[in-house]
Tab-separated table of C-alpha atoms in Angstrom:
chain	number	residue	atom	x	y	z
A	1	MET	CA	17.785	-7.025	-0.374
A	2	VAL	CA	19.949	-4.351	-1.929
A	3	SER	CA	21.846	-5.241	-5.055
A	4	ILE	CA	23.608	-3.622	-7.972
A	5	LEU	CA	21.876	-4.362	-11.245
A	6	LYS	CA	22.051	-2.858	-14.689
A	7	GLU	CA	18.391	-2.196	-15.445
A	8	THR	CA	16.593	0.313	-17.549
A	9	PRO	CA	14.169	2.564	-15.702
A	10	GLU	CA	11.336	0.604	-17.319
A	11	GLU	CA	12.729	-2.714	-16.060
A	12	THR	CA	13.135	-1.308	-12.560
A	13	ALA	CA	9.557	0.031	-12.572
A	14	ALA	CA	8.146	-3.306	-13.783
A	15	LYS	CA	10.074	-5.256	-11.134
A	16	LEU	CA	8.935	-2.915	-8.340
A	17	GLU	CA	5.329	-2.817	-9.521
A	18	ARG	CA	5.310	-6.629	-9.307
A	19	LEU	CA	6.820	-6.445	-5.801
A	20	MET	CA	4.441	-3.821	-4.356
A	21	PRO	CA	1.618	-6.248	-3.531
A	22	GLU	CA	4.101	-8.200	-1.349
A	23	ALA	CA	5.225	-5.179	0.667
A	24	THR	CA	4.006	-4.577	4.189
A	25	VAL	CA	3.049	-0.945	4.732
A	26	ASP	CA	2.611	0.427	8.251
A	27	PHE	CA	1.249	3.954	8.686
A	28	PHE	CA	1.999	5.630	12.005
A	29	ASP	CA	-0.771	7.380	13.922
A	30	GLY	CA	-0.889	11.122	13.883
A	31	PRO	CA	1.482	13.616	12.365
A	32	TYR	CA	5.228	13.489	12.931
A	33	ALA	CA	7.761	16.318	12.916
A	34	TYR	CA	11.461	16.872	13.378
A	35	ALA	CA	12.502	18.394	16.723
A	36	PRO	CA	15.959	19.277	18.006
A	37	CYS	CA	17.403	16.843	20.512
A	38	ASP	CA	20.621	16.161	22.375
A	39	PRO	CA	21.539	12.472	22.648
A	40	ALA	CA	23.653	13.371	25.677
A	41	ASP	CA	20.337	13.977	27.470
A	42	GLY	CA	19.087	10.503	26.473
A	43	LEU	CA	17.298	9.298	23.395
A	44	PRO	CA	13.596	10.113	23.037
A	45	GLU	CA	11.760	6.793	23.444
A	46	ASN	CA	9.106	7.746	20.921
A	47	ALA	CA	11.574	8.760	18.177
A	48	LEU	CA	11.354	6.885	14.893
A	49	ALA	CA	14.739	8.212	13.773
A	50	LEU	CA	17.625	10.426	14.826
A	51	VAL	CA	19.457	12.507	12.269
A	52	ARG	CA	22.746	14.293	12.732
A	53	TYR	CA	24.124	17.258	10.812
A	54	GLY	CA	27.489	18.127	12.282
A	55	PRO	CA	26.998	18.797	15.982
A	56	ALA	CA	23.216	19.292	15.644
A	57	TRP	CA	20.793	16.414	16.176
A	58	CYS	CA	17.073	16.130	15.572
A	59	ALA	CA	14.552	13.396	16.193
A	60	LEU	CA	11.521	12.388	14.126
A	61	LEU	CA	8.811	12.409	16.789
A	62	PRO	CA	5.038	12.625	17.126
A	63	ALA	CA	4.365	16.261	16.246
A	64	GLN	CA	3.717	18.932	18.826
A	65	GLU	CA	0.903	21.353	17.982
A	66	GLN	CA	3.347	24.162	17.193
A	67	ALA	CA	5.530	22.107	14.790
A	68	PRO	CA	6.028	24.117	11.587
A	69	GLU	CA	6.046	21.097	9.276
A	70	LYS	CA	4.034	17.964	10.012
A	71	PHE	CA	4.360	14.704	8.112
A	72	VAL	CA	2.389	11.534	7.614
A	73	VAL	CA	4.922	8.720	8.170
A	74	TRP	CA	4.837	5.102	7.055
A	75	ARG	CA	7.228	2.192	6.694
A	76	PHE	CA	7.717	-0.248	3.846
A	77	THR	CA	9.007	-3.732	4.605
A	78	PHE	CA	9.688	-6.259	1.849
A	79	PRO	CA	9.825	-10.041	2.108
A	80	PRO	CA	13.296	-11.500	2.794
A	81	GLY	CA	15.252	-12.326	-0.324
A	82	ARG	CA	13.207	-10.150	-2.686
A	83	ASP	CA	15.103	-7.639	-4.834
A	84	ASN	CA	13.759	-4.169	-4.123
A	85	SER	CA	16.826	-2.300	-5.386
A	86	GLY	CA	15.880	1.054	-6.856
A	87	PHE	CA	12.731	1.336	-4.743
A	88	VAL	CA	13.547	4.611	-2.969
A	89	GLY	CA	14.192	6.465	-6.213
A	90	TRP	CA	11.255	4.885	-8.024
A	91	PHE	CA	8.725	5.553	-5.274
A	92	SER	CA	10.015	9.052	-4.552
A	93	THR	CA	9.591	9.865	-8.243
A	94	LEU	CA	6.001	8.585	-8.129
A	95	LEU	CA	5.277	10.849	-5.142
A	96	LYS	CA	6.767	13.850	-6.949
A	97	GLN	CA	4.789	13.109	-10.133
A	98	GLU	CA	1.514	12.464	-8.282
A	99	PHE	CA	1.633	15.236	-5.659
A	100	GLY	CA	4.363	17.650	-6.744
A	101	ALA	CA	6.053	17.130	-3.408
A	102	GLY	CA	9.185	15.422	-2.338
A	103	ALA	CA	9.492	12.940	0.489
A	104	ILE	CA	11.618	12.414	3.543
A	105	VAL	CA	13.203	8.962	3.612
A	106	VAL	CA	15.093	7.424	6.513
A	107	CYS	CA	16.364	3.869	6.126
A	108	GLY	CA	17.305	1.276	8.694
A	109	ASP	CA	18.185	-2.403	8.888
A	110	HIS	CA	16.251	-5.188	10.611
A	111	PRO	CA	17.660	-8.542	9.413
A	112	GLU	CA	14.820	-10.589	10.963
A	113	LYS	CA	12.293	-8.573	8.943
A	114	GLY	CA	13.917	-8.767	5.527
A	115	GLY	CA	16.794	-6.365	5.983
A	116	ILE	CA	16.637	-2.755	4.855
A	117	TYR	CA	13.404	-0.925	5.546
A	118	ASP	CA	12.363	2.650	4.781
A	119	TYR	CA	10.452	5.237	6.759
A	120	TYR	CA	8.792	7.688	4.382
A	121	GLY	CA	7.111	10.962	5.110
A	122	VAL	CA	5.274	13.592	3.128
A	123	LEU	CA	3.397	16.653	4.289
A	124	TRP	CA	0.461	15.754	6.522
A	125	ASP	CA	-2.079	17.284	4.137
A	126	LEU	CA	-1.195	14.652	1.509
A	127	ARG	CA	-1.940	11.639	3.737
A	128	ASP	CA	-5.225	10.570	2.085
A	129	GLY	CA	-3.748	10.807	-1.413
A	130	VAL	CA	-0.635	8.850	-0.401
A	131	LYS	CA	-2.699	6.091	1.190
A	132	ALA	CA	-4.784	5.873	-1.990
A	133	LEU	CA	-1.678	5.714	-4.207
A	134	ILE	CA	-0.137	2.926	-2.136
A	135	GLY	CA	-3.449	1.083	-2.121
A	136	ARG	CA	-3.593	1.232	-5.930
A	137	LEU	CA	0.008	0.015	-6.248
A	138	GLN	CA	-0.605	-2.854	-3.852
A	139	SER	CA	-3.762	-3.988	-5.615
A	140	THR	CA	-2.176	-4.234	-9.063
A	141	THR	CA	-0.756	-7.389	-10.503
A	142	GLY	CA	2.357	-5.549	-11.668
A	143	SER	CA	1.931	-6.531	-15.264
A	144	GLY	CA	3.929	-3.360	-16.199
């Protein structure tokens, strides 16, 4: 659920730390990469997302060997009715602090699964560290 709240950064962090153990996290097999596509030719069935910049389109697809940048991709889903506002900024900041790298984030909506969900990606070489970070966050009680 997305909402507008006046919270301090500390209040947001405490709320989201408490929520993390309730999140479902699904990692996708293998690396992913962006590749140009033309929706007029049909949508790639294995695309996780399509992104448009003016007339140019690209798809987030399982990576081809020659892809210049490969990403580990995962999805967060939160229980229906739980306030996860501020999550994208909070989690992206954690990734930057922990690994020195930014993230790709593509959001969608699936009302039967709690509403807004996020696909995240970071460089493929960071996959083990990211899985460990998420594991730590999900195993805490969120007493922060």
